[in-house]
PDB file of C-alpha atoms and ligand atoms in Angstrom:
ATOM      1  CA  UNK A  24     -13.618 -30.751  28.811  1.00 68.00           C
ATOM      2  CA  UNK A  25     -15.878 -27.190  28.723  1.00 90.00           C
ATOM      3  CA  UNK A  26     -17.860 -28.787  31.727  1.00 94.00           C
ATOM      4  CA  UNK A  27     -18.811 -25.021  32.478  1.00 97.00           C
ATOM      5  CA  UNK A  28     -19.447 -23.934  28.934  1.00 94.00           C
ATOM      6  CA  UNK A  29     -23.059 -21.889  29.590  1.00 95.00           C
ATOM      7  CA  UNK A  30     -21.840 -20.831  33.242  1.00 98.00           C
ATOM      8  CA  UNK A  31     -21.576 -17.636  34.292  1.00 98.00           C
ATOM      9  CA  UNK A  32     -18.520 -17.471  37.638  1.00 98.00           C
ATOM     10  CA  UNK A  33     -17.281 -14.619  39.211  1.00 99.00           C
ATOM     11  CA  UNK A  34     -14.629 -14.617  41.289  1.00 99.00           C
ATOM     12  CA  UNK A  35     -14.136 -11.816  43.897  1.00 99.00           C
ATOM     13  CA  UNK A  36     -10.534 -11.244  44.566  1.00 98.00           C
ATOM     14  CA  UNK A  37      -9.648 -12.721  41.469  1.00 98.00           C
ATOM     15  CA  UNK A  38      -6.944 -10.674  39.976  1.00 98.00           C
ATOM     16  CA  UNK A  39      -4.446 -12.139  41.922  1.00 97.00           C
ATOM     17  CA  UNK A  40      -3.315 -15.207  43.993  1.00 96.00           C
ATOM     18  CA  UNK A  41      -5.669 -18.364  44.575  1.00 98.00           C
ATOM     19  CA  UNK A  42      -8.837 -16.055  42.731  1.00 98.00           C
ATOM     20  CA  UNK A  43      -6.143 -15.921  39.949  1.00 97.00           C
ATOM     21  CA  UNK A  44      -5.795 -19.438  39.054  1.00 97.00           C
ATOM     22  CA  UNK A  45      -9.075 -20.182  39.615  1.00 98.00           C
ATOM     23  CA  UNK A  46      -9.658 -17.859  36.859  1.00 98.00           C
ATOM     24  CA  UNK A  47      -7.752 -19.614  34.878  1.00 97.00           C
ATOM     25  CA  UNK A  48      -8.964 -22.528  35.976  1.00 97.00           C
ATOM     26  CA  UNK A  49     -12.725 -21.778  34.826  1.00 97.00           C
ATOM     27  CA  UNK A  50     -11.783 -20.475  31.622  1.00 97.00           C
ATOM     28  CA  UNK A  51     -10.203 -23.371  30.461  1.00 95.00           C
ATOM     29  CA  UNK A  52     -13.101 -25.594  31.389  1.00 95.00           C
ATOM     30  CA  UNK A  53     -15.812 -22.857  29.391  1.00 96.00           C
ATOM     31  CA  UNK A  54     -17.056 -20.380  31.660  1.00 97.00           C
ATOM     32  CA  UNK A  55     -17.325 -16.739  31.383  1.00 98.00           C
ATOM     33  CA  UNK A  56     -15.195 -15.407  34.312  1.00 98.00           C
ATOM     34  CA  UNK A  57     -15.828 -12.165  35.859  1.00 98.00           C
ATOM     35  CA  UNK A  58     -13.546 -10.623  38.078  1.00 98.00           C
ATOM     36  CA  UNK A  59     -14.553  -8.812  40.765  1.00 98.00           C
ATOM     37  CA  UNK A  60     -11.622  -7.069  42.615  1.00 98.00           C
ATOM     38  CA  UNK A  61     -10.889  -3.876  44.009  1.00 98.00           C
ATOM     39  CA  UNK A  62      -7.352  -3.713  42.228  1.00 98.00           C
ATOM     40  CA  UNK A  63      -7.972  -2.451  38.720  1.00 98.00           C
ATOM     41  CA  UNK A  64      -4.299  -1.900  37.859  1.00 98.00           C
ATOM     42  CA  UNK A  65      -3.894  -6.012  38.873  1.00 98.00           C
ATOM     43  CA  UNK A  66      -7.090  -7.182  37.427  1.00 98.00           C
ATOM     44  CA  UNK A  67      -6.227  -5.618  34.169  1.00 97.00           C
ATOM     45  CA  UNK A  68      -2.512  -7.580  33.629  1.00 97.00           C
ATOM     46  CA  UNK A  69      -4.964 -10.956  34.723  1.00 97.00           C
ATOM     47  CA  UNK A  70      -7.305 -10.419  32.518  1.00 96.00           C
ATOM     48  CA  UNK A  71      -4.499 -10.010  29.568  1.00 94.00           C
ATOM     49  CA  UNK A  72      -2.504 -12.950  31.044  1.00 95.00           C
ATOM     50  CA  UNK A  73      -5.604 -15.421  31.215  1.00 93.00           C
ATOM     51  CA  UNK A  74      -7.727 -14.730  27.915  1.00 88.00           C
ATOM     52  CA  UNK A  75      -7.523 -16.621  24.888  1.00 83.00           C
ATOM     53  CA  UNK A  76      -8.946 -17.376  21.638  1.00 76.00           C
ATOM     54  CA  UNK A  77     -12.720 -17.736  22.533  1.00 84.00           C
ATOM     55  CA  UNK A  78     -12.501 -16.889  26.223  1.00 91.00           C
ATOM     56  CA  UNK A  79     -14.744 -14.778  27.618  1.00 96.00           C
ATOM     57  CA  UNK A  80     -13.265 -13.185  31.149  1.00 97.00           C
ATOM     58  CA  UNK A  81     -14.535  -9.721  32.103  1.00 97.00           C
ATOM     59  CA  UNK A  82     -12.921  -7.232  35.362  1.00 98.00           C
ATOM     60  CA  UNK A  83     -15.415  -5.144  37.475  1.00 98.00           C
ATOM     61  CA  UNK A  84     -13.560  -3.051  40.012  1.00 98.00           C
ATOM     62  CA  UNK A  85     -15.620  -3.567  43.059  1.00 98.00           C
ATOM     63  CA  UNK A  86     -14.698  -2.997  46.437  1.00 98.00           C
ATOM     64  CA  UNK A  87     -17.041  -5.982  48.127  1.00 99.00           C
ATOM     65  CA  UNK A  88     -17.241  -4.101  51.811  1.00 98.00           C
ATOM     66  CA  UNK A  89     -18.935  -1.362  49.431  1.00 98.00           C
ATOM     67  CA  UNK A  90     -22.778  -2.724  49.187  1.00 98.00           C
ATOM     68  CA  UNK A  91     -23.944  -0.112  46.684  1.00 98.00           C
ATOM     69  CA  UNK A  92     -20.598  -0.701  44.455  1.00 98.00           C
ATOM     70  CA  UNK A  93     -21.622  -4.798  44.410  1.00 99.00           C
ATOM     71  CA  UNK A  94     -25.127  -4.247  43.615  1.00 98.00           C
ATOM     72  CA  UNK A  95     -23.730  -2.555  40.898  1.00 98.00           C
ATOM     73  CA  UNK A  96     -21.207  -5.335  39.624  1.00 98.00           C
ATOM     74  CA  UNK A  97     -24.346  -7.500  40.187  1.00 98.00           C
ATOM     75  CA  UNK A  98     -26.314  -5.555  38.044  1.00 98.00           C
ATOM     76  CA  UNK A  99     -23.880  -5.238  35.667  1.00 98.00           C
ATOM     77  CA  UNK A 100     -22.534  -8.516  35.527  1.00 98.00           C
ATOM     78  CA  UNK A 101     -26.411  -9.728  34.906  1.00 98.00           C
ATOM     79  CA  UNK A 102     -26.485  -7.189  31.998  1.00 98.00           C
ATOM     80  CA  UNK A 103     -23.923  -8.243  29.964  1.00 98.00           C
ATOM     81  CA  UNK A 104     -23.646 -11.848  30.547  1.00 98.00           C
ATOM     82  CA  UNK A 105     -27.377 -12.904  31.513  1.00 98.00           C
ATOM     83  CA  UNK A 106     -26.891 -14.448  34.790  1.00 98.00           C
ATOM     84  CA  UNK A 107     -24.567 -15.475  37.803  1.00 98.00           C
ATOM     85  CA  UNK A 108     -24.566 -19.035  38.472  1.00 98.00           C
ATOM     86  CA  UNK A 109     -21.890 -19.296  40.580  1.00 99.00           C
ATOM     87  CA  UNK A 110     -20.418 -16.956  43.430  1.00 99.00           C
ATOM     88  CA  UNK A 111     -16.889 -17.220  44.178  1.00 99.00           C
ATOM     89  CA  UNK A 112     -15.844 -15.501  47.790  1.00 99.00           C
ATOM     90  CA  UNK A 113     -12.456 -15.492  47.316  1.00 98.00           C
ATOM     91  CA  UNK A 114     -11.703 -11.788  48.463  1.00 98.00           C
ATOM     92  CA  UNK A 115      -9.592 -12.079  51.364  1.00 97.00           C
ATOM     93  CA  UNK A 116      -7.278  -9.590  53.823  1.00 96.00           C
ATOM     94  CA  UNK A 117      -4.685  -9.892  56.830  1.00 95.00           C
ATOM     95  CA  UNK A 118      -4.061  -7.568  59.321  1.00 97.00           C
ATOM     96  CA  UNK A 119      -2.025  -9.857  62.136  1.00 95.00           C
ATOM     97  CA  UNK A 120      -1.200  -8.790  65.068  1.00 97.00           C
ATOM     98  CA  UNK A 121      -1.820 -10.340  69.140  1.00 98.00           C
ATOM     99  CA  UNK A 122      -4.891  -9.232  71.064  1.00 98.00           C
ATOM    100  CA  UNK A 123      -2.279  -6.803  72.848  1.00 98.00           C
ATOM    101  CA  UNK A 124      -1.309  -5.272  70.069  1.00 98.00           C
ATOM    102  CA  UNK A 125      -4.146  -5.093  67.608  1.00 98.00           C
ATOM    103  CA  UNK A 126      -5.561  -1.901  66.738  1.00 98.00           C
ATOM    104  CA  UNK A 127      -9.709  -1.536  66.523  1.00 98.00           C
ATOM    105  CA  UNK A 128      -8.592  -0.571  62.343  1.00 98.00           C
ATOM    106  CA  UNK A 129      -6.735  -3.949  61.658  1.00 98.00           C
ATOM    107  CA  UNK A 130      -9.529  -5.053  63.500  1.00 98.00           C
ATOM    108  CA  UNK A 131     -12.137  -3.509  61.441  1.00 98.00           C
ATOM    109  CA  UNK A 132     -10.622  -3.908  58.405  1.00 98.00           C
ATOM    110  CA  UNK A 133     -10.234  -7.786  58.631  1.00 98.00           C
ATOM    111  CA  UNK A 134     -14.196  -7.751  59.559  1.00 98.00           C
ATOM    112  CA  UNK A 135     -14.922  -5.780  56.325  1.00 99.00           C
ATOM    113  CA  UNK A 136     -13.137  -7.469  53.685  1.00 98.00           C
ATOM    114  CA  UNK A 137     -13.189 -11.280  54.830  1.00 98.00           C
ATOM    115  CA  UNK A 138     -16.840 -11.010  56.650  1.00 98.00           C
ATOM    116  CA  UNK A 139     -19.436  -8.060  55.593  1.00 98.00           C
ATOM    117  CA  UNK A 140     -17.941  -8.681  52.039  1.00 99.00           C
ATOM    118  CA  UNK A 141     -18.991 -12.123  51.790  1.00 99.00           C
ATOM    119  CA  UNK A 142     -22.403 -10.905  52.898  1.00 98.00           C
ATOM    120  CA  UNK A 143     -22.728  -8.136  50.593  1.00 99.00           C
ATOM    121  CA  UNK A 144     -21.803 -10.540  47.767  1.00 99.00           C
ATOM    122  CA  UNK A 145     -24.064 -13.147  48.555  1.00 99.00           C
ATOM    123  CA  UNK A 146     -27.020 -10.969  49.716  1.00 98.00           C
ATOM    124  CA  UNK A 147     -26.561  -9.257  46.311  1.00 98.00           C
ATOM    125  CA  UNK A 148     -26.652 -12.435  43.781  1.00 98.00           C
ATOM    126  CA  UNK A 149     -28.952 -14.668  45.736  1.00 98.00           C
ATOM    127  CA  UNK A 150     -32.477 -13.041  44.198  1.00 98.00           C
ATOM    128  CA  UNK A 151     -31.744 -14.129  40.699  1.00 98.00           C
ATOM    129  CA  UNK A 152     -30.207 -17.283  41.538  1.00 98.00           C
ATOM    130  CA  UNK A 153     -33.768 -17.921  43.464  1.00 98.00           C
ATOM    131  CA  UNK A 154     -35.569 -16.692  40.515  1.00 98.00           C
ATOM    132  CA  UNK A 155     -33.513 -19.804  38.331  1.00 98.00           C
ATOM    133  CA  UNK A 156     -33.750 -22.223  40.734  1.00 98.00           C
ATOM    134  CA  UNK A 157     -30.176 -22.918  40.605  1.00 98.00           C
ATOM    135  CA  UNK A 158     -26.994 -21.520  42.165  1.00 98.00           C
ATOM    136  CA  UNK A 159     -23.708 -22.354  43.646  1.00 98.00           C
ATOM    137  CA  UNK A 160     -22.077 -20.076  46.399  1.00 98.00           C
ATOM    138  CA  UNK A 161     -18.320 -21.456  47.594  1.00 99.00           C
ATOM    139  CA  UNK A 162     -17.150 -19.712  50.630  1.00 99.00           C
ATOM    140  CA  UNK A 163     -13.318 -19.326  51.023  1.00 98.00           C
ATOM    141  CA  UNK A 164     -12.379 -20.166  54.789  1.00 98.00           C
ATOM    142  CA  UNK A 165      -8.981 -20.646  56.186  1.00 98.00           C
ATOM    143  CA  UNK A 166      -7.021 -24.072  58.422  1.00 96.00           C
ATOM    144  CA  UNK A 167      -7.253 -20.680  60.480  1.00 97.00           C
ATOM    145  CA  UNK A 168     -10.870 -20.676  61.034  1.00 98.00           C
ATOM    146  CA  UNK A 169     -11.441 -24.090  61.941  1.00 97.00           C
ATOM    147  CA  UNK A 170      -8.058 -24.042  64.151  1.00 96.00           C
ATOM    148  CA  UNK A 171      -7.276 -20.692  65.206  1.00 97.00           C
ATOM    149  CA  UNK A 172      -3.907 -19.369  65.014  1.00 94.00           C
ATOM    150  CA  UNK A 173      -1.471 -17.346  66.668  1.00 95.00           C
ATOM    151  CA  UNK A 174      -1.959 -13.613  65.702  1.00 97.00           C
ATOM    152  CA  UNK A 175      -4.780 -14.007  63.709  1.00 97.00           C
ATOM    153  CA  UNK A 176      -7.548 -12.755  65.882  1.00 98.00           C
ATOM    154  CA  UNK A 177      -9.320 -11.106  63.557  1.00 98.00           C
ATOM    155  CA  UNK A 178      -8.567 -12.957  60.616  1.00 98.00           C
ATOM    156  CA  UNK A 179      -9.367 -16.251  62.646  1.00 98.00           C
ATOM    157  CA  UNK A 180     -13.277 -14.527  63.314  1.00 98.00           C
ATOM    158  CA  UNK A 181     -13.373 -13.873  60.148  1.00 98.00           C
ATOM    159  CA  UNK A 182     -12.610 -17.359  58.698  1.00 98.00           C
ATOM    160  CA  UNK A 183     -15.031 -19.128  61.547  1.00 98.00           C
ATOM    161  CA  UNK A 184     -17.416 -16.368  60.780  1.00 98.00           C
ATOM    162  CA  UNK A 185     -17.490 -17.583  57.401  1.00 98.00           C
ATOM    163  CA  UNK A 186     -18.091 -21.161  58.030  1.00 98.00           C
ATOM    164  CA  UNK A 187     -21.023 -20.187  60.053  1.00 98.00           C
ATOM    165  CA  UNK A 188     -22.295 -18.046  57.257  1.00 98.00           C
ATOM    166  CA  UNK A 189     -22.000 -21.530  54.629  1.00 99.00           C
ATOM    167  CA  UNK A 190     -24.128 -23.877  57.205  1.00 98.00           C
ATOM    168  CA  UNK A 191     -26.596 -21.352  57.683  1.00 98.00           C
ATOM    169  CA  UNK A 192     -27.193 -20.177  53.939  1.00 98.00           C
ATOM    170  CA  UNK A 193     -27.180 -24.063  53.226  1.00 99.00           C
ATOM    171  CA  UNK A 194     -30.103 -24.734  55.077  1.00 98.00           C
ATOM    172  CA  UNK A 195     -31.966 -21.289  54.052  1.00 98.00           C
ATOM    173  CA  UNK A 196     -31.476 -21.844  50.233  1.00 98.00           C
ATOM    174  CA  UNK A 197     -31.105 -25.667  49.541  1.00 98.00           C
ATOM    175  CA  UNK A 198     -35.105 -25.651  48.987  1.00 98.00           C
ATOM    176  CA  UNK A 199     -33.983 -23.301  45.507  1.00 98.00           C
ATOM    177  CA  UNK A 200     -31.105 -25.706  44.104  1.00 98.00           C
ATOM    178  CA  UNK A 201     -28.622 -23.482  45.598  1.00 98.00           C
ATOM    179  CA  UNK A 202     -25.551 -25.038  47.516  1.00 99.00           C
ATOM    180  CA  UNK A 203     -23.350 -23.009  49.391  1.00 99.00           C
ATOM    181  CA  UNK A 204     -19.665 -24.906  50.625  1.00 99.00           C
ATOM    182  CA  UNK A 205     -16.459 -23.426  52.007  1.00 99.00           C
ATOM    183  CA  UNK A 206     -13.180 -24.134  51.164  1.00 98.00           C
ATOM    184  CA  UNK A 207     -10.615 -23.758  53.936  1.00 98.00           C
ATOM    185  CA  UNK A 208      -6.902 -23.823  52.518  1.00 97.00           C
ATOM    186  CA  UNK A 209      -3.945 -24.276  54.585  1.00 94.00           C
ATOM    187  CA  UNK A 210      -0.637 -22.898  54.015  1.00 90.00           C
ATOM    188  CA  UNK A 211      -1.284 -21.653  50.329  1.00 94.00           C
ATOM    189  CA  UNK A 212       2.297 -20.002  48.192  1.00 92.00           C
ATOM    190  CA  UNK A 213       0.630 -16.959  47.045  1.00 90.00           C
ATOM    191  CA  UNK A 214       1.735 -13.016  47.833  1.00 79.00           C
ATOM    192  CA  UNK A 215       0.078 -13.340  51.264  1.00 70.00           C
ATOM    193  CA  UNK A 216       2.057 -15.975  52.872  1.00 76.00           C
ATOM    194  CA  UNK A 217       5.143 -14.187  51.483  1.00 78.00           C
ATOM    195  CA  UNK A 218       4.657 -11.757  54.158  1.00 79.00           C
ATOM    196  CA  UNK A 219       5.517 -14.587  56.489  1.00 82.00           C
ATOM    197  CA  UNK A 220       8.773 -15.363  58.163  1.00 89.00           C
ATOM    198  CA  UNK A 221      10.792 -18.126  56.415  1.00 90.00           C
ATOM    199  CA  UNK A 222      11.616 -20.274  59.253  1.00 93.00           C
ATOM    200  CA  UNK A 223       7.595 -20.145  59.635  1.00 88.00           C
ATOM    201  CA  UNK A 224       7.342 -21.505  56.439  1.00 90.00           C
ATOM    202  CA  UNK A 225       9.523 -24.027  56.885  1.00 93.00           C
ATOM    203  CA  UNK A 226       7.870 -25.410  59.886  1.00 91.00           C
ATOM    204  CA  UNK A 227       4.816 -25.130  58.321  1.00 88.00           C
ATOM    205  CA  UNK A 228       6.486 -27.858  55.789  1.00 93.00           C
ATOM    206  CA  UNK A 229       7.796 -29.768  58.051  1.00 95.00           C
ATOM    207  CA  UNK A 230       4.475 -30.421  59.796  1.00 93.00           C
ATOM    208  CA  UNK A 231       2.507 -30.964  57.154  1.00 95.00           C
ATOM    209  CA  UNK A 232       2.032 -35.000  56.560  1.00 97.00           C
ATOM    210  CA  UNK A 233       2.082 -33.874  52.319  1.00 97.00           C
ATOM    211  CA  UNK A 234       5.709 -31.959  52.887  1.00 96.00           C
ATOM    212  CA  UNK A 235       4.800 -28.854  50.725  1.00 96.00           C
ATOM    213  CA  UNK A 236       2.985 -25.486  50.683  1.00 94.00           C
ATOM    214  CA  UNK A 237      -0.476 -25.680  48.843  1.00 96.00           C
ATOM    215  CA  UNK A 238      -0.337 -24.069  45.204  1.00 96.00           C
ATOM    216  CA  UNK A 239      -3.236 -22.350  44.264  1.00 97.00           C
ATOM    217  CA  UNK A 240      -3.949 -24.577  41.667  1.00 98.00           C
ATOM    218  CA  UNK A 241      -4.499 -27.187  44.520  1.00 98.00           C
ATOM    219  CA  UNK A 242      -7.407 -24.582  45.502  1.00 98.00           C
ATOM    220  CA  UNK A 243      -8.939 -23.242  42.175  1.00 98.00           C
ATOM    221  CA  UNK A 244      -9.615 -27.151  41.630  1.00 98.00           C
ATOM    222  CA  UNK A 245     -11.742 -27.890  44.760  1.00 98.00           C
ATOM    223  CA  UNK A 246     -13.699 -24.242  43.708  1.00 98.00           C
ATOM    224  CA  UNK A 247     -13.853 -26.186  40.423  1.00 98.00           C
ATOM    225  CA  UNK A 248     -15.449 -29.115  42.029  1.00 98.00           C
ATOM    226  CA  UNK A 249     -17.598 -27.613  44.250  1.00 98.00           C
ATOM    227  CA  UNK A 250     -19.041 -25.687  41.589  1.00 98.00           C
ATOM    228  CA  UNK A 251     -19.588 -28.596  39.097  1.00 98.00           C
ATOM    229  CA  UNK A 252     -22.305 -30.561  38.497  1.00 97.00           C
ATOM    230  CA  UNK A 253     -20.422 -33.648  40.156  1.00 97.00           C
ATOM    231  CA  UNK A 254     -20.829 -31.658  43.589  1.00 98.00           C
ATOM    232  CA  UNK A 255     -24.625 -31.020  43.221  1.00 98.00           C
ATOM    233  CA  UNK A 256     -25.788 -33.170  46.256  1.00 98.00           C
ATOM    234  CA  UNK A 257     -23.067 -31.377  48.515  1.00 98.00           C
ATOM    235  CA  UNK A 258     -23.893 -28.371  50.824  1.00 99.00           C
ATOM    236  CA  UNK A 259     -22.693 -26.929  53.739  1.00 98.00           C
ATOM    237  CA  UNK A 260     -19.408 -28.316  53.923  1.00 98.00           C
ATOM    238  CA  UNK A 261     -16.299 -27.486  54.938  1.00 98.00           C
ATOM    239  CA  UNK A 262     -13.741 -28.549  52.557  1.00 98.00           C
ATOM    240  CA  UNK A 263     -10.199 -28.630  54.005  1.00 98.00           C
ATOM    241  CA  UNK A 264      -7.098 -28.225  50.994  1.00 98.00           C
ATOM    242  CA  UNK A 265      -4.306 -28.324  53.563  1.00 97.00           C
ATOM    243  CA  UNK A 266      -1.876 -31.297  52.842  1.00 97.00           C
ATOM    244  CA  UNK A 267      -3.431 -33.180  56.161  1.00 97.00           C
ATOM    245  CA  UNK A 268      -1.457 -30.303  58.360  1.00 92.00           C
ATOM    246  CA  UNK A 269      -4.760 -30.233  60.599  1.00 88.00           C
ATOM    247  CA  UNK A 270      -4.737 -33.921  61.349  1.00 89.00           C
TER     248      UNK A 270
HETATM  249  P1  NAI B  17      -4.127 -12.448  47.561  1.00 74.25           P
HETATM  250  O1  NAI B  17      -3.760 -11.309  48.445  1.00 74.25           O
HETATM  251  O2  NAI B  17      -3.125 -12.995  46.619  1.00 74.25           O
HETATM  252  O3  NAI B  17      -5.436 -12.069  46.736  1.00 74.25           O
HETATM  253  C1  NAI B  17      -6.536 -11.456  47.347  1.00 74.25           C
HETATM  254  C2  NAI B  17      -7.267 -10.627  46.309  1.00 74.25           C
HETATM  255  O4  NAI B  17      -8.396 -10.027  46.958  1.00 74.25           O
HETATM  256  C3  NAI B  17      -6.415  -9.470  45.731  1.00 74.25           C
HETATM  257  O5  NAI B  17      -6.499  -9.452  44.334  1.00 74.25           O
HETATM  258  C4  NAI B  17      -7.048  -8.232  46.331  1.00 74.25           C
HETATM  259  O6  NAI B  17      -6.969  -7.081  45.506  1.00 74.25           O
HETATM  260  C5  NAI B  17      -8.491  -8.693  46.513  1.00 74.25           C
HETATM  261  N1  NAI B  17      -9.200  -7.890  47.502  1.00 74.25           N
HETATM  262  C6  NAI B  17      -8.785  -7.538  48.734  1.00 74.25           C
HETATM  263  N2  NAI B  17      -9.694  -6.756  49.324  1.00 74.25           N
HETATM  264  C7  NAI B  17     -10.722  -6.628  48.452  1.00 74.25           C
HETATM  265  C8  NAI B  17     -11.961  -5.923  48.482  1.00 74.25           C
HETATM  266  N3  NAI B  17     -12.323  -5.213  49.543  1.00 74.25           N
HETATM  267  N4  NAI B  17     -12.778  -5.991  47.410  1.00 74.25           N
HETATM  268  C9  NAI B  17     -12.414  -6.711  46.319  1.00 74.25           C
HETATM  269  N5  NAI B  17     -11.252  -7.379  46.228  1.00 74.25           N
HETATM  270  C10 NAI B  17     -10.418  -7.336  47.288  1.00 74.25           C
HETATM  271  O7  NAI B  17      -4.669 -13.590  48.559  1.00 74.25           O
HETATM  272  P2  NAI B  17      -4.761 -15.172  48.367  1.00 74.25           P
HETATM  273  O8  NAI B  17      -3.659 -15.784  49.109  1.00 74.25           O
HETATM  274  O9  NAI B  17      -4.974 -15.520  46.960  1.00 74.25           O
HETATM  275  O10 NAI B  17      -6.088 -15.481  49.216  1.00 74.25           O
HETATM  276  C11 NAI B  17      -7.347 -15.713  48.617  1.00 74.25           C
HETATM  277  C12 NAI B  17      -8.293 -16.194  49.696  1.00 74.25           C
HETATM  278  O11 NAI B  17      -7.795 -17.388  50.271  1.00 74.25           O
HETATM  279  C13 NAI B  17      -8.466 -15.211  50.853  1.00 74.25           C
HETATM  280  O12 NAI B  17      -9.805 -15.221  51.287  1.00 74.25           O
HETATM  281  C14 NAI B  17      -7.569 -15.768  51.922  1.00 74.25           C
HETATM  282  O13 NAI B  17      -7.971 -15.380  53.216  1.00 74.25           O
HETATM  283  C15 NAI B  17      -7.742 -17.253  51.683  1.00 74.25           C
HETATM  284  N6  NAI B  17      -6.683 -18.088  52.208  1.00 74.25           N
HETATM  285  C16 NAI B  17      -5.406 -17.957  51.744  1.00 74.25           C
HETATM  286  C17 NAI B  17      -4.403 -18.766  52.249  1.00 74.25           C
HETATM  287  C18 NAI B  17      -2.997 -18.670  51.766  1.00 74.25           C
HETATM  288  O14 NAI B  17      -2.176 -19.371  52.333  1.00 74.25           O
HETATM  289  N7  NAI B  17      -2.689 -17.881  50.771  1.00 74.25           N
HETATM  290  C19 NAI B  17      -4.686 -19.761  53.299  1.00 74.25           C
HETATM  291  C20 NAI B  17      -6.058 -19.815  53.687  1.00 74.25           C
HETATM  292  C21 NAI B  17      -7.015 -19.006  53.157  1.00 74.25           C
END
């Protein structure tokens, strides 16, 4: 089913991980993807791995904390592909450490990426999504924003921060058709949770009621969802992709 044929997606962070399959996800279903991702060397292989005959998936290197660089990709993007209909912020760091330990630079860092990038994104695509009357933004949150989590200070801000950011753009830009939802995944198998201990892992597993990581397919569909027509009378939620660990 091309249930996104004439829509335009991009994905920030999308040349690897949960942005990855999601890339693959909206291809399949139609869209033009374009990746927006500050690793060219990575976005390149994606792009190669994901096209096919009659796909049309594009890589911008953007660095999202950079505002001038995204008005750019925005520009860009618009250029050669009409329009943005739907805003992915997938784009997403770690820097963990305890309040003890943190340094203001994981600190700041985390803020960038996983915060003022989601701004910069959105601030940049919103103006022609107003002038269509249509638009869909999807937020990616974290279990860790809603819940907090050990070590996570800033990452935890950031993923709250987020969630804040979705109820309030809800209410400011329902009146143009546009919805903006987040997503907040639990315990996802992608590079970034390889970073974590496995005895964390496995008692992540253990107490999650579903008995397994996430995949990012798991995640790409509820972007897919959120983004389809299906979704349209849904905005400014939180969407929770976490195997019931939160419960
Ligand atoms: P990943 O590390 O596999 O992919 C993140 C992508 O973002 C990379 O391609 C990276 O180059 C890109 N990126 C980083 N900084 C950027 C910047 N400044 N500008 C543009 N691109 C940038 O991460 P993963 O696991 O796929 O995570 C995706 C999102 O899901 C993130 O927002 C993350 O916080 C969130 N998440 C992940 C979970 C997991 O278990 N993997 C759990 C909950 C949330």
């Amino acid at each position: 089913m091309k249930r996104f044929k004439d829509k335009v997606i991009v994905i920030t962070g999308g040349a690897s991980g949960i942005g990855k399959s999601a890339v693959s996800r909206f291809l399949r279903d139609g869209a033009t993807v374009v990746i927006w991702d500050v690793n060219e060397a990575q976005g390149q292989d994606t792009l190669s791995e994901v096209r096919s005959n009659g796909s049309i998936a594009d890589f911008m290197k953007v660095n999202t904390t950079n505002p001038e660089e995204v008005e750019q990709a925005t520009l860009a993007t618009i250029q050669k592909f009409g329009q943005i209909d739907v805003l992915i912020n997938n784009a997403g760091i770690t820097r963990d450490a305890t309040i003890k330990k943190i340094t203001y630079n994981e600190w700041q860092q985390v803020i960038d990426v996983n915060l003022t990038g989601v701004f910069n994104c959105t601030r940049s695509v919103i103006p022609q999504m107003i002038d269509k009357g249509y638009g869909r933004i999807i937020n990616t949150s974290s279990v860790v924003g809603l819940y907090g989590n050990f070590g996570q200070v800033n990452y935890a801000a950031t993923k709250s921060g987020v969630i804040g950011m979705t109820k309030t753009l809800a209410k400011e830009l329902g009146k143009h058709n546009i919805t903006v939802n987040a997503v907040a995944p639990g315990f996802i198998a992608t590079e970034m949770v390889k970073t974590i201990p496995e005895k964390v892992i496995n008692l992540m597993i253990d107490k999650t009621p579903l008995k397994r990581l996430g995949t990012p397919e798991d995640v790409a569909n509820t972007y897919a969802f959120l983004a389809s027509d299906e979704a349209a009378f849904i905005s400014g939620a939180v969407i929770s992709v976490d195997g019931a660990v939160t419960i």
